JSON list of C-alpha atoms in Angstrom, two decimals:
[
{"chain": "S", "resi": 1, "resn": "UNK", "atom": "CA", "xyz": [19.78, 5.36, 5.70]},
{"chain": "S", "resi": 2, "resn": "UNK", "atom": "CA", "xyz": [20.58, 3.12, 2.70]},
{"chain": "S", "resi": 3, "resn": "UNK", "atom": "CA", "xyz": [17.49, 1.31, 2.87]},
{"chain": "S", "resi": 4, "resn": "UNK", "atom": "CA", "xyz": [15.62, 4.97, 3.48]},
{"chain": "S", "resi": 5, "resn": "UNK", "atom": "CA", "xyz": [16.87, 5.89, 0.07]},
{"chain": "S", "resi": 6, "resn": "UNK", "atom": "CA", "xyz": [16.57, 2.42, -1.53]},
{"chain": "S", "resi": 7, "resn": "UNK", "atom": "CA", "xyz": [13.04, 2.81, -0.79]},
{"chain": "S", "resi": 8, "resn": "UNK", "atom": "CA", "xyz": [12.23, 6.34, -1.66]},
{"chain": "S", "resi": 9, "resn": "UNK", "atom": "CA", "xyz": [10.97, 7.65, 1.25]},
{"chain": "S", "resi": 10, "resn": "UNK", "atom": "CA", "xyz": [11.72, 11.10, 2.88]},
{"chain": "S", "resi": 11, "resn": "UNK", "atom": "CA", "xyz": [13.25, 11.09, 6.42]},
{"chain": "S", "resi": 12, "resn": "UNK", "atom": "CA", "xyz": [15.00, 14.32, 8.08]},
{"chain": "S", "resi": 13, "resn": "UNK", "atom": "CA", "xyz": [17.17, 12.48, 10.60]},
{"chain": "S", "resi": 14, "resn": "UNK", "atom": "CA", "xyz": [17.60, 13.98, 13.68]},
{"chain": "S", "resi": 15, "resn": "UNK", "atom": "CA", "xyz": [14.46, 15.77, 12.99]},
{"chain": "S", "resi": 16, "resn": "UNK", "atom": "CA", "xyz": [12.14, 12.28, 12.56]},
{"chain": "S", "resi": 17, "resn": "UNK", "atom": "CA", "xyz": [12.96, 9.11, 11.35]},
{"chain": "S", "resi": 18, "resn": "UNK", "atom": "CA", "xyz": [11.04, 6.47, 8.90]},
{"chain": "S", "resi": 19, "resn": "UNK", "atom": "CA", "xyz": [11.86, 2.92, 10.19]},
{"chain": "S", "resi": 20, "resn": "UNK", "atom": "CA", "xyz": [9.33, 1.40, 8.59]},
{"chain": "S", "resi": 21, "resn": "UNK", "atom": "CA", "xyz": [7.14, 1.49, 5.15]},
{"chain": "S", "resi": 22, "resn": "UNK", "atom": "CA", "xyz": [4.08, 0.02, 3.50]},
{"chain": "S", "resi": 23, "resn": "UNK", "atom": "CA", "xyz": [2.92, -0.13, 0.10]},
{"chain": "S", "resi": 24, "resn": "UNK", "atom": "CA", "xyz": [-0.45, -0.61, -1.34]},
{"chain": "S", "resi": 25, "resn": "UNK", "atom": "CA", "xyz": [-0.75, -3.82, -3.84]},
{"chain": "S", "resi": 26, "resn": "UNK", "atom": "CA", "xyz": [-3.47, -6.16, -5.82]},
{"chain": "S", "resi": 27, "resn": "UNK", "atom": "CA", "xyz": [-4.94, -8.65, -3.74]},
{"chain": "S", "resi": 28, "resn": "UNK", "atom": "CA", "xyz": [-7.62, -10.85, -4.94]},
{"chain": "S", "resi": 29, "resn": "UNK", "atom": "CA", "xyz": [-9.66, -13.76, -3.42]},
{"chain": "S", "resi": 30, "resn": "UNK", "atom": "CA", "xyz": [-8.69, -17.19, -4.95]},
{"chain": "S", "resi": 31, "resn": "UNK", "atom": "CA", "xyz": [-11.92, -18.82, -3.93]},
{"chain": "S", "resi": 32, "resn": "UNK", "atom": "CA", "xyz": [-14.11, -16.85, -5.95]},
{"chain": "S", "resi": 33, "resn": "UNK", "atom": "CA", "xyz": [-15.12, -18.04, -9.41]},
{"chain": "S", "resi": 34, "resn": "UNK", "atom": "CA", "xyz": [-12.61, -17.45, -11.87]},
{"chain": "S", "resi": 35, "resn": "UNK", "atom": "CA", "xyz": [-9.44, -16.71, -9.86]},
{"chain": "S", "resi": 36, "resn": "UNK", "atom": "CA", "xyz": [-8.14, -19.87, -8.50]},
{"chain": "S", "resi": 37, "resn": "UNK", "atom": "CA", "xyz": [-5.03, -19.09, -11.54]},
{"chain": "S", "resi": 38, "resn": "UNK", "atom": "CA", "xyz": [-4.79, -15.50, -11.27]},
{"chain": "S", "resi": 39, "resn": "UNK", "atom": "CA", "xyz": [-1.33, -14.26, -11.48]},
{"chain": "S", "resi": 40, "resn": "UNK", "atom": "CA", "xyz": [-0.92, -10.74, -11.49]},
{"chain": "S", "resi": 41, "resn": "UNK", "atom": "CA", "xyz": [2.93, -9.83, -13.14]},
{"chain": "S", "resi": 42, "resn": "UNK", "atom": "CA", "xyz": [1.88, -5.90, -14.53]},
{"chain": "S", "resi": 43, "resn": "UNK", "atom": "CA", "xyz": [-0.03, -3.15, -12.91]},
{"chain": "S", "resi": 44, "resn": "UNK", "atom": "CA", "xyz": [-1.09, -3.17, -16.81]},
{"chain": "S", "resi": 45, "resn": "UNK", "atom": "CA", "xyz": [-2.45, -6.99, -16.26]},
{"chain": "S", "resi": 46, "resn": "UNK", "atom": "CA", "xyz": [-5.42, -5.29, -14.16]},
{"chain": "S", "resi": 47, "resn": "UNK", "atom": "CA", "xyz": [-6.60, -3.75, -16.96]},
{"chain": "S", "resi": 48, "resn": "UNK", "atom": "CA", "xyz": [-8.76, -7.02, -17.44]},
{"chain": "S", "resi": 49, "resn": "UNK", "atom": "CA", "xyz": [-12.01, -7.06, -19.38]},
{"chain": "S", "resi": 50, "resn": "UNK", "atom": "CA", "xyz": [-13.49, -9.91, -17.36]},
{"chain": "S", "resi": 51, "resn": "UNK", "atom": "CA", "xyz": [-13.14, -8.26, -14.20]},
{"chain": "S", "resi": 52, "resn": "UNK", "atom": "CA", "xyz": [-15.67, -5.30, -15.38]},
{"chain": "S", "resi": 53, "resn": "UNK", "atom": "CA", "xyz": [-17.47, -4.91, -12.10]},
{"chain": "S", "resi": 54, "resn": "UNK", "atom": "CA", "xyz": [-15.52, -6.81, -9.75]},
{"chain": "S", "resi": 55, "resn": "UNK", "atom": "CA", "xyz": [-12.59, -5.00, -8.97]},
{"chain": "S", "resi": 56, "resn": "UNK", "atom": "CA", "xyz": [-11.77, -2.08, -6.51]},
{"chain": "S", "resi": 57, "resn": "UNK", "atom": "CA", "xyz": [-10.67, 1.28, -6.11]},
{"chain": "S", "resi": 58, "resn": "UNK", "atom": "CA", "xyz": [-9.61, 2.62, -3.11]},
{"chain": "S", "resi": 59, "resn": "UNK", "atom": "CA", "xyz": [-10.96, 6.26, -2.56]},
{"chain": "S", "resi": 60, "resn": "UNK", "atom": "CA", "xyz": [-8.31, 9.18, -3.63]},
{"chain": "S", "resi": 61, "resn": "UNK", "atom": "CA", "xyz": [-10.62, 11.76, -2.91]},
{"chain": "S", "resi": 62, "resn": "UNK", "atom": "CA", "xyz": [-10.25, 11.04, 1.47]},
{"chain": "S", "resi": 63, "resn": "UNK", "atom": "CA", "xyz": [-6.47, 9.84, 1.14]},
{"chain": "S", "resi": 64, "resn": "UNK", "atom": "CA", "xyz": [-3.45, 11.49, 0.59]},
{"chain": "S", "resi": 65, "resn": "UNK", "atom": "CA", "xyz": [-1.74, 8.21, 0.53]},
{"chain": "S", "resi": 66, "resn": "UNK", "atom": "CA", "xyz": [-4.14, 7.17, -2.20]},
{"chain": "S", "resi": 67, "resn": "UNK", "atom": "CA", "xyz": [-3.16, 10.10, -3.83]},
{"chain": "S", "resi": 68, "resn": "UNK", "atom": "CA", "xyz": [0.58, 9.33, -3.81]},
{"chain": "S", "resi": 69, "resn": "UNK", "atom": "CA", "xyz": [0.44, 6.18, -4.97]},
{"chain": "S", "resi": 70, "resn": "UNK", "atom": "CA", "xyz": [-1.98, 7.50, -8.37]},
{"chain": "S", "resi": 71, "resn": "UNK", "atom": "CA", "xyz": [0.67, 10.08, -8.62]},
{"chain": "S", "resi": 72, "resn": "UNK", "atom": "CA", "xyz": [3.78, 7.93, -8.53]},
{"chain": "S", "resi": 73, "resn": "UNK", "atom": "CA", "xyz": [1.94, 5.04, -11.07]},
{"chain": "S", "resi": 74, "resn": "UNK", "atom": "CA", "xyz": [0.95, 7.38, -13.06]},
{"chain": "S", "resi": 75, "resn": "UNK", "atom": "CA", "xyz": [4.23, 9.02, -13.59]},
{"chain": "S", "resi": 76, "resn": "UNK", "atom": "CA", "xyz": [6.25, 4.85, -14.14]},
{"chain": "S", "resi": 77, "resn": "UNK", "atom": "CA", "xyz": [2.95, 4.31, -16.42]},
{"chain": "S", "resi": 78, "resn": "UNK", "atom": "CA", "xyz": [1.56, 6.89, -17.92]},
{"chain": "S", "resi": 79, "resn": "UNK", "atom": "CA", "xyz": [-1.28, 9.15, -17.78]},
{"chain": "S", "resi": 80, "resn": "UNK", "atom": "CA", "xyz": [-3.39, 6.97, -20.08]},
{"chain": "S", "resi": 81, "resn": "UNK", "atom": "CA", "xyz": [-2.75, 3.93, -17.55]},
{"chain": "S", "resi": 82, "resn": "UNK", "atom": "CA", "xyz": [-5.93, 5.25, -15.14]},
{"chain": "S", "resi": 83, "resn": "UNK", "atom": "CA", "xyz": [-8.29, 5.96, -17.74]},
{"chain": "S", "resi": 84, "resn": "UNK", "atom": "CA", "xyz": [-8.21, 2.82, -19.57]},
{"chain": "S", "resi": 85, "resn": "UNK", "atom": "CA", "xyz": [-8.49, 1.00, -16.32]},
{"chain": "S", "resi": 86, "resn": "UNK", "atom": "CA", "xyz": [-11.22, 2.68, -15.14]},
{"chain": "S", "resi": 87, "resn": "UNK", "atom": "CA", "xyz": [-12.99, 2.35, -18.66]},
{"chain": "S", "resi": 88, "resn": "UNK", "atom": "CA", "xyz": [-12.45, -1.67, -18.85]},
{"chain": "S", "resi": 89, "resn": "UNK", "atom": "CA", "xyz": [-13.16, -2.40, -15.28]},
{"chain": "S", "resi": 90, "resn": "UNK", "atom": "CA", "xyz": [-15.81, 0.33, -14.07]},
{"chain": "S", "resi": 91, "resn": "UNK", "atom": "CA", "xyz": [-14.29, -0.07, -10.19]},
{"chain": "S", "resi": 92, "resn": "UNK", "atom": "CA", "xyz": [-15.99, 0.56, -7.23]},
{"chain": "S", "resi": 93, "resn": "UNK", "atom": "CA", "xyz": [-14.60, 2.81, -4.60]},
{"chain": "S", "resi": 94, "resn": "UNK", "atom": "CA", "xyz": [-14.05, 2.30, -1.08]},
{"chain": "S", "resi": 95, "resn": "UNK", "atom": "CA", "xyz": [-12.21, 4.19, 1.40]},
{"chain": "S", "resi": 96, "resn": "UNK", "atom": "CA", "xyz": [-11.25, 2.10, 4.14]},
{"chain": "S", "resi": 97, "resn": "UNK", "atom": "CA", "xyz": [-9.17, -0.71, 3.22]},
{"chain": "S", "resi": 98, "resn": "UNK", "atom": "CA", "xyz": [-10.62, -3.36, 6.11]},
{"chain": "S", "resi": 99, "resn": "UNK", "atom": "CA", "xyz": [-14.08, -2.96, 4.54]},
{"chain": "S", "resi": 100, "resn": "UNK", "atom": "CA", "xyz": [-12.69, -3.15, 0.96]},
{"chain": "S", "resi": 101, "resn": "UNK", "atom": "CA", "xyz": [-10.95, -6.50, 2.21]},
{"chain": "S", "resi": 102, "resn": "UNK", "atom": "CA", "xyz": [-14.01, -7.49, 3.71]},
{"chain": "S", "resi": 103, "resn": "UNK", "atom": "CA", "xyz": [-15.65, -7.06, 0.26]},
{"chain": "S", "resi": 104, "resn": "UNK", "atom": "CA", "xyz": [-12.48, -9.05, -1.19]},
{"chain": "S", "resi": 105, "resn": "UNK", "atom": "CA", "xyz": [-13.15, -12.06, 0.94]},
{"chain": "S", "resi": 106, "resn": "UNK", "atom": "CA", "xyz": [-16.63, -11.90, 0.34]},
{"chain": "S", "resi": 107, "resn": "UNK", "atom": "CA", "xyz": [-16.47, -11.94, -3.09]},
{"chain": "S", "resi": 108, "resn": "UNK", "atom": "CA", "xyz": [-18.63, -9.38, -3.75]},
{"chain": "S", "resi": 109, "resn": "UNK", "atom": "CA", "xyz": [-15.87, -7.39, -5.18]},
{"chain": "S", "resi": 110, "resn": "UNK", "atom": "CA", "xyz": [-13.24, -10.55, -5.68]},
{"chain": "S", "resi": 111, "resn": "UNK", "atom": "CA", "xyz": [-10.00, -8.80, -6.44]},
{"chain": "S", "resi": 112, "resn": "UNK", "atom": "CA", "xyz": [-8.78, -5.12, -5.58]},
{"chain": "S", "resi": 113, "resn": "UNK", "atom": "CA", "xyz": [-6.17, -2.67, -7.43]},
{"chain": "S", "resi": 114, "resn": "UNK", "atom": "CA", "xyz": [-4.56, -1.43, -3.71]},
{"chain": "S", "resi": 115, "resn": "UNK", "atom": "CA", "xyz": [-4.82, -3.17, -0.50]},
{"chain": "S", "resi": 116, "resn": "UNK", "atom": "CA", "xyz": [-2.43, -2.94, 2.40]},
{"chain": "S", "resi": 117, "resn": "UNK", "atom": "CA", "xyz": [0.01, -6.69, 2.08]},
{"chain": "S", "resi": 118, "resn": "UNK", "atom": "CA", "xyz": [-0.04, -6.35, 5.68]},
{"chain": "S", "resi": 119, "resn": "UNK", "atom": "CA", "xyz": [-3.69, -6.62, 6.51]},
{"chain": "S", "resi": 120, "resn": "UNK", "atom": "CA", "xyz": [-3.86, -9.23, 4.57]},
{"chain": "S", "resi": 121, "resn": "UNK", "atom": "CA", "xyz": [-1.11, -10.97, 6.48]},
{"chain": "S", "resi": 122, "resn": "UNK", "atom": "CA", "xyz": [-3.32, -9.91, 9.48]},
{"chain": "S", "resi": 123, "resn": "UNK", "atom": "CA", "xyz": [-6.30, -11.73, 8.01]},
{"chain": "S", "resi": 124, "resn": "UNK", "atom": "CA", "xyz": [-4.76, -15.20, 7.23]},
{"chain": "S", "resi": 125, "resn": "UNK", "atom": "CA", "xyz": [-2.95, -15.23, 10.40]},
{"chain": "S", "resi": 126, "resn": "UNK", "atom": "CA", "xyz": [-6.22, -14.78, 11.78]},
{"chain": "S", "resi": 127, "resn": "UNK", "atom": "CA", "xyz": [-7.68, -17.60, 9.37]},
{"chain": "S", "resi": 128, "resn": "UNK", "atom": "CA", "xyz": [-6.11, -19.94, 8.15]},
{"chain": "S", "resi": 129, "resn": "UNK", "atom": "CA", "xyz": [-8.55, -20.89, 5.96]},
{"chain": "S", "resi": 130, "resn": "UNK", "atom": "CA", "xyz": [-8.82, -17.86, 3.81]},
{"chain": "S", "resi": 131, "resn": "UNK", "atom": "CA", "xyz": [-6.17, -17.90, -0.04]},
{"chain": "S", "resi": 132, "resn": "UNK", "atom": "CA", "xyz": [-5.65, -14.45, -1.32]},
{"chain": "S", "resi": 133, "resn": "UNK", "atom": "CA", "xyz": [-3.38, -13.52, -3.46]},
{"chain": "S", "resi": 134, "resn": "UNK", "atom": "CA", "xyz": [-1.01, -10.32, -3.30]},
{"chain": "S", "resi": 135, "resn": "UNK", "atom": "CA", "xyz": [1.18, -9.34, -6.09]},
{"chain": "S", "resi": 136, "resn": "UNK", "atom": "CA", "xyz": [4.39, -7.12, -6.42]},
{"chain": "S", "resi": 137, "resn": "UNK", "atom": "CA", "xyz": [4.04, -6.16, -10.08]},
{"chain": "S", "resi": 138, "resn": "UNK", "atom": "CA", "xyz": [7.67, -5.89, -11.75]},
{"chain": "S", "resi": 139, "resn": "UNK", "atom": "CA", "xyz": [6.97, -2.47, -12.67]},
{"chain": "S", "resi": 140, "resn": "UNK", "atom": "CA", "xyz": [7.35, -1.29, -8.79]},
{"chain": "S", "resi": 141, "resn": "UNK", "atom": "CA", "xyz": [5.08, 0.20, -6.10]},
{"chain": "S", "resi": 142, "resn": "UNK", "atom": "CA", "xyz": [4.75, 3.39, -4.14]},
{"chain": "S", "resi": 143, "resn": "UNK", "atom": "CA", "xyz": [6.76, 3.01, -0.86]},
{"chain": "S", "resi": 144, "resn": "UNK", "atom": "CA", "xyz": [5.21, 5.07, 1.56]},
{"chain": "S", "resi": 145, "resn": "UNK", "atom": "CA", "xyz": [7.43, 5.81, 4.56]},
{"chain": "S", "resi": 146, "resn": "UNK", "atom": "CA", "xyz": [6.10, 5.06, 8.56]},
{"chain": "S", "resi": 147, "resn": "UNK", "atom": "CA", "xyz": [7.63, 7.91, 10.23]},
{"chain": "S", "resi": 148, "resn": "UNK", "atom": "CA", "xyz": [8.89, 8.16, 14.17]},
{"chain": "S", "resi": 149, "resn": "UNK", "atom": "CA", "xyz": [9.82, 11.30, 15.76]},
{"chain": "S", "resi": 150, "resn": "UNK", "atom": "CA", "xyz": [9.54, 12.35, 19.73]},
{"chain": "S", "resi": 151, "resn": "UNK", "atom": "CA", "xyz": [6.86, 15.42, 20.30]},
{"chain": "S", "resi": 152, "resn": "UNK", "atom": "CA", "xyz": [8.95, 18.74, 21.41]},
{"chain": "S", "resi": 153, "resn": "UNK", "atom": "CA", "xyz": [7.16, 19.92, 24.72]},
{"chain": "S", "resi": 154, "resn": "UNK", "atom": "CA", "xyz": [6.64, 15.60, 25.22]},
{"chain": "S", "resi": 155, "resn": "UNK", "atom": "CA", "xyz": [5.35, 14.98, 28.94]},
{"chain": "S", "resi": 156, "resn": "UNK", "atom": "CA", "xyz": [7.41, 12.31, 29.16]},
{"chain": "S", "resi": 157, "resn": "UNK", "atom": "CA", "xyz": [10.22, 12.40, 26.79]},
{"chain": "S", "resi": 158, "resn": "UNK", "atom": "CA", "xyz": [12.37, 9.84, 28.53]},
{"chain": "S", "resi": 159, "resn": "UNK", "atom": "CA", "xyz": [9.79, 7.33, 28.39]},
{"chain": "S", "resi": 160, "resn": "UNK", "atom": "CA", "xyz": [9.10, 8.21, 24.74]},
{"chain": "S", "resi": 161, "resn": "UNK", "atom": "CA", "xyz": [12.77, 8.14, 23.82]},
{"chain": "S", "resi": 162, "resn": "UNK", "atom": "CA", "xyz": [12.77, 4.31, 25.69]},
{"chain": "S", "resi": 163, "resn": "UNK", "atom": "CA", "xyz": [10.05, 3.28, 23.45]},
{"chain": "S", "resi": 164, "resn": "UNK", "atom": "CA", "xyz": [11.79, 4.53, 19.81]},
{"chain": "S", "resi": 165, "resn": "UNK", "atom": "CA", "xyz": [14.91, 2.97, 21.22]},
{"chain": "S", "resi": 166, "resn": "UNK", "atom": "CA", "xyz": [12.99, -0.20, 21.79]},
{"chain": "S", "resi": 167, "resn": "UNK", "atom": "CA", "xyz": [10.84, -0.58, 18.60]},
{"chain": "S", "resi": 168, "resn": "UNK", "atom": "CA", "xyz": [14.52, 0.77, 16.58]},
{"chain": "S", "resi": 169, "resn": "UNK", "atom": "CA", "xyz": [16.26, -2.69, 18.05]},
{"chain": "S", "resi": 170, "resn": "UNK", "atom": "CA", "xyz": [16.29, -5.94, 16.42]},
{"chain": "S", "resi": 171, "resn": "UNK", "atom": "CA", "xyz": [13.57, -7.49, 19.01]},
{"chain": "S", "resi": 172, "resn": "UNK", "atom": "CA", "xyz": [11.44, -4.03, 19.11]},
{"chain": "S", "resi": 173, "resn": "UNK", "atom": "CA", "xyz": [11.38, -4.17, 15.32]},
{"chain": "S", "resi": 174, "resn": "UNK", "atom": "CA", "xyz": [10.58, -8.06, 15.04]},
{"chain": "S", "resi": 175, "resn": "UNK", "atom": "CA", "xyz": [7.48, -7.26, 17.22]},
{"chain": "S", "resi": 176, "resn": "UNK", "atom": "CA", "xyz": [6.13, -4.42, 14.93]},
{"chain": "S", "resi": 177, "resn": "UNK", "atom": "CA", "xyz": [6.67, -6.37, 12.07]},
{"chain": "S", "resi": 178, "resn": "UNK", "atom": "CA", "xyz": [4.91, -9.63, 13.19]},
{"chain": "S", "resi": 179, "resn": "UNK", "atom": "CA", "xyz": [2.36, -7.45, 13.92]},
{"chain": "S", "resi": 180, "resn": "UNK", "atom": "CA", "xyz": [1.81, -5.18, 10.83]},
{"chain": "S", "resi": 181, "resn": "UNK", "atom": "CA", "xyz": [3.22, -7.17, 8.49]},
{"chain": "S", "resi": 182, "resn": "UNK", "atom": "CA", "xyz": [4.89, -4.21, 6.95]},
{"chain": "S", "resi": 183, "resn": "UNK", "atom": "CA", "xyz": [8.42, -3.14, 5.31]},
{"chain": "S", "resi": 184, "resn": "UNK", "atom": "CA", "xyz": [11.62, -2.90, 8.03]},
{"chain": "S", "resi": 185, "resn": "UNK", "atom": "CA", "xyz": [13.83, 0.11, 6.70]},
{"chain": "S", "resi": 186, "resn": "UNK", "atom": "CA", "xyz": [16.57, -1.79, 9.43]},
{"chain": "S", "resi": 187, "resn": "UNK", "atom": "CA", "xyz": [19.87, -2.82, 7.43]},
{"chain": "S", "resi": 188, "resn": "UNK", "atom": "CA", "xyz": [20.19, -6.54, 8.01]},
{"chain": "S", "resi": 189, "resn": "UNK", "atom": "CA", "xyz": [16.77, -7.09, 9.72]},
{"chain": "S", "resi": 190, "resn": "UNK", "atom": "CA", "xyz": [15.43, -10.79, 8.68]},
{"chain": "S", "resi": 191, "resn": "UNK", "atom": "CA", "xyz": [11.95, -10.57, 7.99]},
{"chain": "S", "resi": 192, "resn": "UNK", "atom": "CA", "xyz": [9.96, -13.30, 9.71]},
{"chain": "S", "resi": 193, "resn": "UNK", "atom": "CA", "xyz": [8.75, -16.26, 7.52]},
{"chain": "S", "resi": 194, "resn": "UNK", "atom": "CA", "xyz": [5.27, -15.64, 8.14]},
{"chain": "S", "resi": 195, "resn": "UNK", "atom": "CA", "xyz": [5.10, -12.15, 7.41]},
{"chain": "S", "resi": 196, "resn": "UNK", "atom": "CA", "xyz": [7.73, -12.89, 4.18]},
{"chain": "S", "resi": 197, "resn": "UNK", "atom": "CA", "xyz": [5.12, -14.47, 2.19]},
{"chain": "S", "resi": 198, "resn": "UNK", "atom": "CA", "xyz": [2.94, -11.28, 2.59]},
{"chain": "S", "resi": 199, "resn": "UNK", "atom": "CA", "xyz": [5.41, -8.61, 2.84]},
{"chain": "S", "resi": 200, "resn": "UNK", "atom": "CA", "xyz": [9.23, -9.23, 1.28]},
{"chain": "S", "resi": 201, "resn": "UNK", "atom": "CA", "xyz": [12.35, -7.59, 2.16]},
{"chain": "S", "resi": 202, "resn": "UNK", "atom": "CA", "xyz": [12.39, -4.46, 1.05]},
{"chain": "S", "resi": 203, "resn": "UNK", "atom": "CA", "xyz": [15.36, -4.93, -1.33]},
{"chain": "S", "resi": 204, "resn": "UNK", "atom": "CA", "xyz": [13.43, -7.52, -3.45]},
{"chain": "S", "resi": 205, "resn": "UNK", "atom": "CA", "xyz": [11.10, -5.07, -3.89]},
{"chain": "S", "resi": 206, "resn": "UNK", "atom": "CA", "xyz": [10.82, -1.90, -6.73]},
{"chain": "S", "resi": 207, "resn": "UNK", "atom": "CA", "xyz": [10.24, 1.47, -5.65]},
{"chain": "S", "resi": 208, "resn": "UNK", "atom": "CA", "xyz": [8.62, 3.29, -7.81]},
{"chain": "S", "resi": 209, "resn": "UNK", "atom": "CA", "xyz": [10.11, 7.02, -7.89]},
{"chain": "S", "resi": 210, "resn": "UNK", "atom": "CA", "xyz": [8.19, 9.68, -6.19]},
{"chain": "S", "resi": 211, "resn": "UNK", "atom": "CA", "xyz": [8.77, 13.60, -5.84]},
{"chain": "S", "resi": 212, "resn": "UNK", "atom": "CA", "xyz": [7.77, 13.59, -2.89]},
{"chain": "S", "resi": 213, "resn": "UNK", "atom": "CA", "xyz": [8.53, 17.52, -2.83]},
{"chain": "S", "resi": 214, "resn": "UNK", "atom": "CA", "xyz": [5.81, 17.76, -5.05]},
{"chain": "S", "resi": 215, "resn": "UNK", "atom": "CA", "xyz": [2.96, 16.78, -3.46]},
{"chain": "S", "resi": 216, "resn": "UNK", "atom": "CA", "xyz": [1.87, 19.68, -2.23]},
{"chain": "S", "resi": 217, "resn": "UNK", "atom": "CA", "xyz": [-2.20, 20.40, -1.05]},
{"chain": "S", "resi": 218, "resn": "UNK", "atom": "CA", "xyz": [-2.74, 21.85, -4.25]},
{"chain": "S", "resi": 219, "resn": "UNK", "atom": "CA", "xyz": [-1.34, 19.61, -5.97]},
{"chain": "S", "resi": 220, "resn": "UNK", "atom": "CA", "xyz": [-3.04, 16.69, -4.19]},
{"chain": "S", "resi": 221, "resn": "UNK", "atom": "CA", "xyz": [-6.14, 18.54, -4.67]},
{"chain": "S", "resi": 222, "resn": "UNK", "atom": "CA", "xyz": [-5.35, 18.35, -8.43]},
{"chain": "S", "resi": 223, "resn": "UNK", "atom": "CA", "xyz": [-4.82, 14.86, -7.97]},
{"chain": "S", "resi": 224, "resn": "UNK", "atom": "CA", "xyz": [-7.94, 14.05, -6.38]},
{"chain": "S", "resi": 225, "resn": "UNK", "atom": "CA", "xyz": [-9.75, 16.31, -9.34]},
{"chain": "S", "resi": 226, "resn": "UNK", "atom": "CA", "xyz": [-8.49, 14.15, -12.05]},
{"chain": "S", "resi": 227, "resn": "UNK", "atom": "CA", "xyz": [-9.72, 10.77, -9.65]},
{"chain": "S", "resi": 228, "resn": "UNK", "atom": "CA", "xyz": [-13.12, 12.65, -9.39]},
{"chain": "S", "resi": 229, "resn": "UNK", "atom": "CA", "xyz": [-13.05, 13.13, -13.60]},
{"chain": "S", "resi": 230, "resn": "UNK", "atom": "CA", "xyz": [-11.92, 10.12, -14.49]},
{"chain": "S", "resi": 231, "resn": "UNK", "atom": "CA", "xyz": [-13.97, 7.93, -11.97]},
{"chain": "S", "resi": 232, "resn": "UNK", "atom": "CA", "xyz": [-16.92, 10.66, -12.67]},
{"chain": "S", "resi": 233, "resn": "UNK", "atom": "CA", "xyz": [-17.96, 10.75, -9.16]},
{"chain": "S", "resi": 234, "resn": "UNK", "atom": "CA", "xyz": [-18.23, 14.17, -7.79]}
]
């Protein structure tokens, strides 16, 4: 529960339970022209000039975990962050975040405001070849929770109940981690060195805060209003 609340994420224990977490971060590709240096320190630092049609947006409009993540950077920056952002680098928008990498690796769209650490972790293991860069910029991200509860009415709740207790052990939750290359909410768990240089420990990581309470469907809708203003995309 420490590392529940270290990360900001809602859990109602016995109720359903958030052993895990994700966060979306900038990722760029260091083989396209012009970002072999890159270093990314700020969210503010994406509000780059030279990157005017060549960065990414992913699509708040179809997510509500999009829409989180606006709302909680927007509330540690500042309403004027967005704006100016979208002014200096005129982003595209894509919805799903494997074609947005695709685009990413391409080059076509070299570096990205939100992509998942952990498919990116899933890419390189896949290549080896590929060298994209993720940052954790020092102002924080938005931590949202991966939650795990057992169905009421479950066919098979024994079976269900062997799997949570499974994935919830030290071996069940090395597995989903080398896999996903996501956050492990488990007190003490050592993240494996390949998925480290993707995905740190949680507690080296700043959550940025979030009412979650808040985000109610009108209030996401509101959300996704002032995306479709500010982008100017219906």
């Amino acid at each position: 529960q420490q590392a529940v609340a270290r990360a900001g994420v809602e859990a109602d224990p016995p109720h359903w339970i958030v052993p895990a977490a994700y966060a979306f971060v900038p990722v760029w590709n260091k083989k396209c022209p012009g970002f072999a240096g890159v270093q990314r320190r700020s969210w503010k630092d994406l509000v780059n000039p030279a990157w005017k049609g060549k960065m990414i947006i992913g699509d708040v409009r179809k997510s509500f975990t999009y829409a989180a993540t606006w709302a909680g950077m927007e509330a540690t920056l500042g309403k004027d962050f967005f704006p100016r952002f979208v002014e200096v680098t005129q982003p595209a928008i894509f919805f799903r975040t494997e074609e947005s990498l695709q685009k990413v690796m391409s080059c076509e769209f070299p570096i990205q405001l939100w992509q998942l650490s952990g498919r990116v972790y899933q890419r390189a293991i896949a290549d080896s070849t590929l060298d994209l860069g993720v940052a954790w910029p020092e102002e924080g991200v938005v931590v949202l929770g991966v939650p795990m509860a057992i169905l009421k009415g479950s066919k098979r709740p024994n079976a269900a109940k062997l799997l949570m207790e499974f994935l919830l052990s030290e071996e069940g939750m090395t597995e989903f981690i080398a896999g996903e290359g996501v956050f492990s909410l488990r007190e003490g768990f050592k993240v494996p060195d390949a998925v480290r240089k993707y995905t740190p420990e949680m507690s080296r990581v700043k959550a940025m805060p979030v009412n979650w309470g808040t985000l109610t469907i009108p209030e996401v809708r509101r959300i996704q209003g002032d995306f479709r203003k500010i982008l100017k995309v219906d």
